[in-house]
């Protein structure tokens, strides 16, 4: 019996690219169950692809195969690899940083370079621009269906050598914590930071407490306000901003039924910093 196969790309659904990947998978085995993680990754955004994987991979059963194709270096010397995570899932992807968050937050047990002399769609000829279809979808389908074992994907390479993107660690300095705005909750415009809940709670803030939030981009200050640390969105009025714990157990900032990112023109990445501290008590005379 086969395992689930999931696709993630920056291809969108406006043309036939994703459909072609589905076709390759079902040509390998018509009994496969194929699902979509997302095909709306911002074009060429490897960091976003990495983050969407860590949001998802750990919640699928052991043996599930993920194929992630955000590949601005397609046709170059970058490696094509397959890895086995600490949770027993498999990910097939370019070795370009897409595995950054999985490697750091879940762990990679084993890595293998895809042997393209064996694991390449027959008849794909000399095309070097659609590895998502010709190599990744094909290899992923063969692995998910049990036609090949993980060892038959290709030769083993050290897991510690899997490429990582630069990461700025969250840290605490005196009475405040600082981190980066890693990604947006795309549909709702919430800011997802890399500040762990445990680091934040060291400030002594409890639900209903007040948090001073400052956001910077390089050397510019873009936002500073005092927000409620809420258990859920229902704890504040519609249109009111809040600080909360997201589904990755990290701190996030949002507007109840609004987009924080759009309201304040906030972006993501290592240059976008956020600083939190317990709001000082104001005494009026």
mmCIF file of C-alpha atoms in Angstrom:
data_model
loop_
_atom_site.group_PDB
_atom_site.id
_atom_site.type_symbol
_atom_site.label_atom_id
_atom_site.label_comp_id
_atom_site.label_asym_id
_atom_site.label_seq_id
_atom_site.Cartn_x
_atom_site.Cartn_y
_atom_site.Cartn_z
ATOM 1 C CA UNK A 1 0.000 0.000 0.000
ATOM 2 C CA UNK A 2 1.372 3.407 -0.955
ATOM 3 C CA UNK A 3 1.844 6.593 1.051
ATOM 4 C CA UNK A 4 0.369 10.067 0.461
ATOM 5 C CA UNK A 5 2.164 12.315 -2.022
ATOM 6 C CA UNK A 6 1.996 16.106 -1.601
ATOM 7 C CA UNK A 7 3.055 18.826 -4.031
ATOM 8 C CA UNK A 8 4.218 22.353 -3.216
ATOM 9 C CA UNK A 9 5.334 24.829 -5.906
ATOM 10 C CA UNK A 10 5.427 28.479 -6.928
ATOM 11 C CA UNK A 11 3.797 27.555 -10.257
ATOM 12 C CA UNK A 12 0.254 28.768 -9.555
ATOM 13 C CA UNK A 13 -2.682 27.118 -11.317
ATOM 14 C CA UNK A 14 -3.038 29.367 -14.348
ATOM 15 C CA UNK A 15 -1.368 26.892 -16.713
ATOM 16 C CA UNK A 16 -0.806 23.158 -16.944
ATOM 17 C CA UNK A 17 2.418 22.766 -14.945
ATOM 18 C CA UNK A 18 0.846 21.364 -11.774
ATOM 19 C CA UNK A 19 -1.551 19.227 -13.797
ATOM 20 C CA UNK A 20 1.440 17.732 -15.625
ATOM 21 C CA UNK A 21 3.012 16.783 -12.288
ATOM 22 C CA UNK A 22 -0.230 15.075 -11.295
ATOM 23 C CA UNK A 23 -0.228 13.218 -14.601
ATOM 24 C CA UNK A 24 3.311 11.959 -14.040
ATOM 25 C CA UNK A 25 2.413 10.768 -10.541
ATOM 26 C CA UNK A 26 -0.663 8.859 -11.705
ATOM 27 C CA UNK A 27 1.265 7.403 -14.647
ATOM 28 C CA UNK A 28 3.656 5.890 -12.111
ATOM 29 C CA UNK A 29 0.780 4.486 -10.038
ATOM 30 C CA UNK A 30 -2.916 5.121 -10.570
ATOM 31 C CA UNK A 31 -3.619 4.119 -6.965
ATOM 32 C CA UNK A 32 -1.611 7.000 -5.475
ATOM 33 C CA UNK A 33 -3.325 9.627 -3.349
ATOM 34 C CA UNK A 34 -1.959 13.017 -4.395
ATOM 35 C CA UNK A 35 -2.627 16.254 -2.500
ATOM 36 C CA UNK A 36 -1.611 19.898 -2.736
ATOM 37 C CA UNK A 37 0.222 21.718 0.036
ATOM 38 C CA UNK A 38 0.160 24.999 -1.922
ATOM 39 C CA UNK A 39 1.025 26.294 -5.372
ATOM 40 C CA UNK A 40 0.843 29.955 -4.346
ATOM 41 C CA UNK A 41 4.376 30.404 -3.015
ATOM 42 C CA UNK A 42 5.659 33.813 -4.097
ATOM 43 C CA UNK A 43 7.697 33.140 -7.267
ATOM 44 C CA UNK A 44 11.336 32.226 -6.481
ATOM 45 C CA UNK A 45 10.796 32.697 -2.708
ATOM 46 C CA UNK A 46 12.777 29.804 -1.232
ATOM 47 C CA UNK A 47 12.370 31.134 2.314
ATOM 48 C CA UNK A 48 8.572 31.031 2.049
ATOM 49 C CA UNK A 49 8.712 27.502 0.643
ATOM 50 C CA UNK A 50 10.832 26.430 3.602
ATOM 51 C CA UNK A 51 8.379 27.959 6.072
ATOM 52 C CA UNK A 52 5.310 26.362 4.477
ATOM 53 C CA UNK A 53 6.972 22.963 4.765
ATOM 54 C CA UNK A 54 7.584 23.271 8.511
ATOM 55 C CA UNK A 55 3.957 24.377 8.932
ATOM 56 C CA UNK A 56 2.801 21.119 7.409
ATOM 57 C CA UNK A 57 5.264 18.215 7.218
ATOM 58 C CA UNK A 58 5.224 17.147 10.865
ATOM 59 C CA UNK A 59 1.454 16.667 10.868
ATOM 60 C CA UNK A 60 1.437 13.996 8.132
ATOM 61 C CA UNK A 61 2.006 10.290 8.820
ATOM 62 C CA UNK A 62 5.358 8.562 8.648
ATOM 63 C CA UNK A 63 6.161 7.627 5.074
ATOM 64 C CA UNK A 64 4.370 10.614 3.497
ATOM 65 C CA UNK A 65 6.309 12.058 0.549
ATOM 66 C CA UNK A 66 6.490 15.804 -0.092
ATOM 67 C CA UNK A 67 7.689 17.275 -3.377
ATOM 68 C CA UNK A 68 8.609 20.964 -3.091
ATOM 69 C CA UNK A 69 9.612 22.853 -6.221
ATOM 70 C CA UNK A 70 10.630 26.486 -5.807
ATOM 71 C CA UNK A 71 13.667 26.407 -7.994
ATOM 72 C CA UNK A 72 15.139 29.648 -9.365
ATOM 73 C CA UNK A 73 18.371 27.714 -10.036
ATOM 74 C CA UNK A 74 16.791 25.007 -12.201
ATOM 75 C CA UNK A 75 19.323 23.634 -14.662
ATOM 76 C CA UNK A 76 22.296 24.904 -12.618
ATOM 77 C CA UNK A 77 24.741 22.931 -10.474
ATOM 78 C CA UNK A 78 22.453 22.935 -7.412
ATOM 79 C CA UNK A 79 21.745 19.401 -6.179
ATOM 80 C CA UNK A 80 18.455 17.531 -6.349
ATOM 81 C CA UNK A 81 17.967 15.704 -3.056
ATOM 82 C CA UNK A 82 15.593 13.614 -1.008
ATOM 83 C CA UNK A 83 15.648 13.636 2.784
ATOM 84 C CA UNK A 84 14.043 11.648 5.574
ATOM 85 C CA UNK A 85 12.911 13.815 8.470
ATOM 86 C CA UNK A 86 13.100 12.952 12.153
ATOM 87 C CA UNK A 87 9.369 12.224 11.941
ATOM 88 C CA UNK A 88 9.816 9.697 9.115
ATOM 89 C CA UNK A 89 8.416 11.831 6.289
ATOM 90 C CA UNK A 90 10.300 12.295 3.006
ATOM 91 C CA UNK A 91 10.910 15.545 1.120
ATOM 92 C CA UNK A 92 12.143 15.759 -2.468
ATOM 93 C CA UNK A 93 13.388 19.175 -3.526
ATOM 94 C CA UNK A 94 16.251 21.243 -4.901
ATOM 95 C CA UNK A 95 19.003 21.624 -2.302
ATOM 96 C CA UNK A 96 18.741 25.410 -2.285
ATOM 97 C CA UNK A 97 17.607 26.242 1.241
ATOM 98 C CA UNK A 98 14.051 24.924 0.961
ATOM 99 C CA UNK A 99 14.774 22.581 3.876
ATOM 100 C CA UNK A 100 16.053 25.297 6.242
ATOM 101 C CA UNK A 101 13.184 25.225 8.751
ATOM 102 C CA UNK A 102 12.628 21.458 8.635
ATOM 103 C CA UNK A 103 16.328 20.892 9.285
ATOM 104 C CA UNK A 104 16.436 23.364 12.182
ATOM 105 C CA UNK A 105 13.069 22.732 13.820
ATOM 106 C CA UNK A 106 12.222 19.094 13.070
ATOM 107 C CA UNK A 107 15.508 17.513 12.075
ATOM 108 C CA UNK A 108 16.798 15.579 9.063
ATOM 109 C CA UNK A 109 17.904 11.993 9.671
ATOM 110 C CA UNK A 110 19.224 11.109 6.225
ATOM 111 C CA UNK A 111 19.814 12.749 2.835
ATOM 112 C CA UNK A 112 20.361 11.345 -0.646
ATOM 113 C CA UNK A 113 21.194 12.878 -4.016
ATOM 114 C CA UNK A 114 18.669 11.868 -6.674
ATOM 115 C CA UNK A 115 20.255 9.581 -9.235
ATOM 116 C CA UNK A 116 18.836 11.103 -12.417
ATOM 117 C CA UNK A 117 20.112 8.262 -14.569
ATOM 118 C CA UNK A 118 17.469 6.078 -12.918
ATOM 119 C CA UNK A 119 14.950 8.452 -11.369
ATOM 120 C CA UNK A 120 13.995 10.601 -14.333
ATOM 121 C CA UNK A 121 10.791 10.505 -16.366
ATOM 122 C CA UNK A 122 11.361 8.306 -19.446
ATOM 123 C CA UNK A 123 11.198 10.320 -22.646
ATOM 124 C CA UNK A 124 11.903 13.667 -20.969
ATOM 125 C CA UNK A 125 14.965 13.970 -23.171
ATOM 126 C CA UNK A 126 17.326 16.887 -22.766
ATOM 127 C CA UNK A 127 14.891 19.263 -21.049
ATOM 128 C CA UNK A 128 16.475 21.002 -18.047
ATOM 129 C CA UNK A 129 13.756 23.522 -17.208
ATOM 130 C CA UNK A 130 10.979 21.379 -15.677
ATOM 131 C CA UNK A 131 12.666 19.220 -13.058
ATOM 132 C CA UNK A 132 9.458 19.493 -11.014
ATOM 133 C CA UNK A 133 7.764 17.205 -13.519
ATOM 134 C CA UNK A 134 10.662 15.178 -14.923
ATOM 135 C CA UNK A 135 12.612 14.421 -11.735
ATOM 136 C CA UNK A 136 10.840 15.469 -8.539
ATOM 137 C CA UNK A 137 7.250 14.395 -9.255
ATOM 138 C CA UNK A 138 8.492 11.201 -10.910
ATOM 139 C CA UNK A 139 10.841 10.266 -8.076
ATOM 140 C CA UNK A 140 8.298 11.261 -5.429
ATOM 141 C CA UNK A 141 5.625 9.077 -7.028
ATOM 142 C CA UNK A 142 7.990 6.116 -7.266
ATOM 143 C CA UNK A 143 8.929 6.488 -3.603
ATOM 144 C CA UNK A 144 5.359 7.050 -2.360
ATOM 145 C CA UNK A 145 4.040 4.050 -4.304
ATOM 146 C CA UNK A 146 6.789 1.738 -3.043
ATOM 147 C CA UNK A 147 8.290 1.104 -6.486
ATOM 148 C CA UNK A 148 11.621 2.269 -5.076
ATOM 149 C CA UNK A 149 12.938 2.436 -1.531
ATOM 150 C CA UNK A 150 14.540 5.534 -0.087
ATOM 151 C CA UNK A 151 17.947 3.890 -0.589
ATOM 152 C CA UNK A 152 17.186 3.549 -4.314
ATOM 153 C CA UNK A 153 16.676 7.291 -4.721
ATOM 154 C CA UNK A 154 20.439 7.735 -4.986
ATOM 155 C CA UNK A 155 23.704 7.896 -3.041
ATOM 156 C CA UNK A 156 23.708 9.068 0.584
ATOM 157 C CA UNK A 157 25.212 12.454 1.519
ATOM 158 C CA UNK A 158 25.744 13.965 4.981
ATOM 159 C CA UNK A 159 22.510 15.425 6.353
ATOM 160 C CA UNK A 160 24.430 18.255 7.994
ATOM 161 C CA UNK A 161 25.491 19.415 4.514
ATOM 162 C CA UNK A 162 21.930 20.171 3.380
ATOM 163 C CA UNK A 163 21.861 23.850 2.387
ATOM 164 C CA UNK A 164 20.372 26.347 4.850
ATOM 165 C CA UNK A 165 19.375 29.956 4.303
ATOM 166 C CA UNK A 166 20.735 32.592 6.724
ATOM 167 C CA UNK A 167 18.680 32.769 9.924
ATOM 168 C CA UNK A 168 18.615 35.505 12.571
ATOM 169 C CA UNK A 169 17.971 33.945 15.975
ATOM 170 C CA UNK A 170 15.408 35.412 18.358
ATOM 171 C CA UNK A 171 17.011 36.673 21.566
ATOM 172 C CA UNK A 172 16.290 38.336 24.861
ATOM 173 C CA UNK A 173 18.066 41.501 25.969
ATOM 174 C CA UNK A 174 17.219 42.731 29.472
ATOM 175 C CA UNK A 175 13.487 43.554 29.525
ATOM 176 C CA UNK A 176 12.714 42.807 25.879
ATOM 177 C CA UNK A 177 12.809 40.073 23.232
ATOM 178 C CA UNK A 178 13.681 40.619 19.585
ATOM 179 C CA UNK A 179 13.215 38.522 16.481
ATOM 180 C CA UNK A 180 12.335 38.656 12.799
ATOM 181 C CA UNK A 181 9.058 38.662 10.896
ATOM 182 C CA UNK A 182 9.514 35.388 9.088
ATOM 183 C CA UNK A 183 6.346 35.089 7.047
ATOM 184 C CA UNK A 184 2.780 36.339 6.745
ATOM 185 C CA UNK A 185 -0.394 34.445 7.430
ATOM 186 C CA UNK A 186 -1.113 35.232 3.802
ATOM 187 C CA UNK A 187 -4.894 35.334 3.655
ATOM 188 C CA UNK A 188 -5.350 37.320 6.881
ATOM 189 C CA UNK A 189 -2.213 39.482 6.965
ATOM 190 C CA UNK A 190 -0.956 38.452 10.397
ATOM 191 C CA UNK A 191 2.778 38.752 11.120
ATOM 192 C CA UNK A 192 4.423 35.463 12.140
ATOM 193 C CA UNK A 193 7.664 35.974 14.042
ATOM 194 C CA UNK A 194 10.480 33.617 14.996
ATOM 195 C CA UNK A 195 10.072 34.445 18.703
ATOM 196 C CA UNK A 196 9.161 31.274 20.625
ATOM 197 C CA UNK A 197 6.339 31.487 23.123
ATOM 198 C CA UNK A 198 8.678 30.305 25.888
ATOM 199 C CA UNK A 199 11.105 33.172 25.225
ATOM 200 C CA UNK A 200 8.274 35.704 25.218
ATOM 201 C CA UNK A 201 6.747 34.415 28.457
ATOM 202 C CA UNK A 202 10.050 35.142 30.180
ATOM 203 C CA UNK A 203 8.944 38.786 30.084
ATOM 204 C CA UNK A 204 6.245 37.982 32.638
ATOM 205 C CA UNK A 205 3.283 38.842 30.402
ATOM 206 C CA UNK A 206 0.067 36.873 30.926
ATOM 207 C CA UNK A 207 -3.107 36.749 28.814
ATOM 208 C CA UNK A 208 -4.843 40.074 28.950
ATOM 209 C CA UNK A 209 -1.581 41.846 29.690
ATOM 210 C CA UNK A 210 -0.154 44.671 27.625
ATOM 211 C CA UNK A 211 2.827 44.401 25.296
ATOM 212 C CA UNK A 212 4.830 47.188 23.714
ATOM 213 C CA UNK A 213 5.420 46.224 20.072
ATOM 214 C CA UNK A 214 8.063 47.935 17.908
ATOM 215 C CA UNK A 215 8.741 47.009 14.268
ATOM 216 C CA UNK A 216 11.821 48.063 12.295
ATOM 217 C CA UNK A 217 13.085 47.618 8.751
ATOM 218 C CA UNK A 218 16.858 48.059 8.639
ATOM 219 C CA UNK A 219 17.324 51.362 10.500
ATOM 220 C CA UNK A 220 13.768 52.723 10.137
ATOM 221 C CA UNK A 221 11.117 52.485 12.836
ATOM 222 C CA UNK A 222 7.788 51.624 11.199
ATOM 223 C CA UNK A 223 5.434 50.847 14.065
ATOM 224 C CA UNK A 224 5.253 51.252 17.820
ATOM 225 C CA UNK A 225 2.187 50.653 19.948
ATOM 226 C CA UNK A 226 0.907 48.889 23.053
ATOM 227 C CA UNK A 227 -1.201 45.805 22.286
ATOM 228 C CA UNK A 228 -3.106 43.193 24.253
ATOM 229 C CA UNK A 229 -1.588 39.719 24.641
ATOM 230 C CA UNK A 230 -4.691 37.698 23.783
ATOM 231 C CA UNK A 231 -5.510 34.008 23.938
ATOM 232 C CA UNK A 232 -7.636 34.318 20.792
ATOM 233 C CA UNK A 233 -8.957 36.954 18.401
ATOM 234 C CA UNK A 234 -12.268 36.995 20.266
ATOM 235 C CA UNK A 235 -10.501 38.570 23.254
ATOM 236 C CA UNK A 236 -10.250 41.958 21.489
ATOM 237 C CA UNK A 237 -12.664 44.179 19.570
ATOM 238 C CA UNK A 238 -13.000 43.959 15.783
ATOM 239 C CA UNK A 239 -10.323 46.174 14.242
ATOM 240 C CA UNK A 240 -8.130 46.036 17.350
ATOM 241 C CA UNK A 241 -4.529 44.792 17.062
ATOM 242 C CA UNK A 242 -3.278 41.982 19.289
ATOM 243 C CA UNK A 243 -0.330 39.754 20.132
ATOM 244 C CA UNK A 244 -1.011 36.001 20.205
ATOM 245 C CA UNK A 245 0.622 32.561 19.905
ATOM 246 C CA UNK A 246 0.362 31.059 16.413
ATOM 247 C CA UNK A 247 0.084 27.419 15.356
ATOM 248 C CA UNK A 248 3.877 26.963 15.434
ATOM 249 C CA UNK A 249 3.995 28.079 19.087
ATOM 250 C CA UNK A 250 5.643 31.356 18.097
ATOM 251 C CA UNK A 251 4.494 34.904 18.735
ATOM 252 C CA UNK A 252 2.389 36.636 16.072
ATOM 253 C CA UNK A 253 0.795 40.052 15.638
ATOM 254 C CA UNK A 254 -2.566 40.645 13.976
ATOM 255 C CA UNK A 255 -5.636 42.832 13.656
ATOM 256 C CA UNK A 256 -8.916 41.163 14.535
ATOM 257 C CA UNK A 257 -10.733 40.788 11.177
ATOM 258 C CA UNK A 258 -8.155 42.943 9.416
ATOM 259 C CA UNK A 259 -4.723 42.722 7.792
ATOM 260 C CA UNK A 260 -1.890 44.045 9.940
ATOM 261 C CA UNK A 261 0.562 43.681 7.040
ATOM 262 C CA UNK A 262 -1.564 45.811 4.699
ATOM 263 C CA UNK A 263 -2.511 48.359 7.345
ATOM 264 C CA UNK A 264 1.116 49.191 8.110
ATOM 265 C CA UNK A 265 2.864 48.015 4.913
ATOM 266 C CA UNK A 266 4.916 45.378 6.740
ATOM 267 C CA UNK A 267 7.091 42.846 4.890
ATOM 268 C CA UNK A 268 9.001 39.731 5.834
ATOM 269 C CA UNK A 269 12.571 38.487 5.996
ATOM 270 C CA UNK A 270 15.705 38.994 8.054
ATOM 271 C CA UNK A 271 15.656 42.784 7.595
ATOM 272 C CA UNK A 272 12.226 43.011 9.249
ATOM 273 C CA UNK A 273 12.753 43.050 13.032
ATOM 274 C CA UNK A 274 10.199 43.068 15.815
ATOM 275 C CA UNK A 275 10.832 43.916 19.458
ATOM 276 C CA UNK A 276 8.497 43.104 22.344
ATOM 277 C CA UNK A 277 8.521 44.123 25.979
ATOM 278 C CA UNK A 278 6.056 44.187 28.833
ATOM 279 C CA UNK A 279 4.338 47.551 28.605
ATOM 280 C CA UNK A 280 5.444 49.901 31.352
ATOM 281 C CA UNK A 281 2.839 50.789 33.921
ATOM 282 C CA UNK A 282 1.656 54.369 33.606
ATOM 283 C CA UNK A 283 0.664 56.177 36.789
ATOM 284 C CA UNK A 284 -1.460 59.295 36.412
ATOM 285 C CA UNK A 285 -1.225 61.945 39.094
#
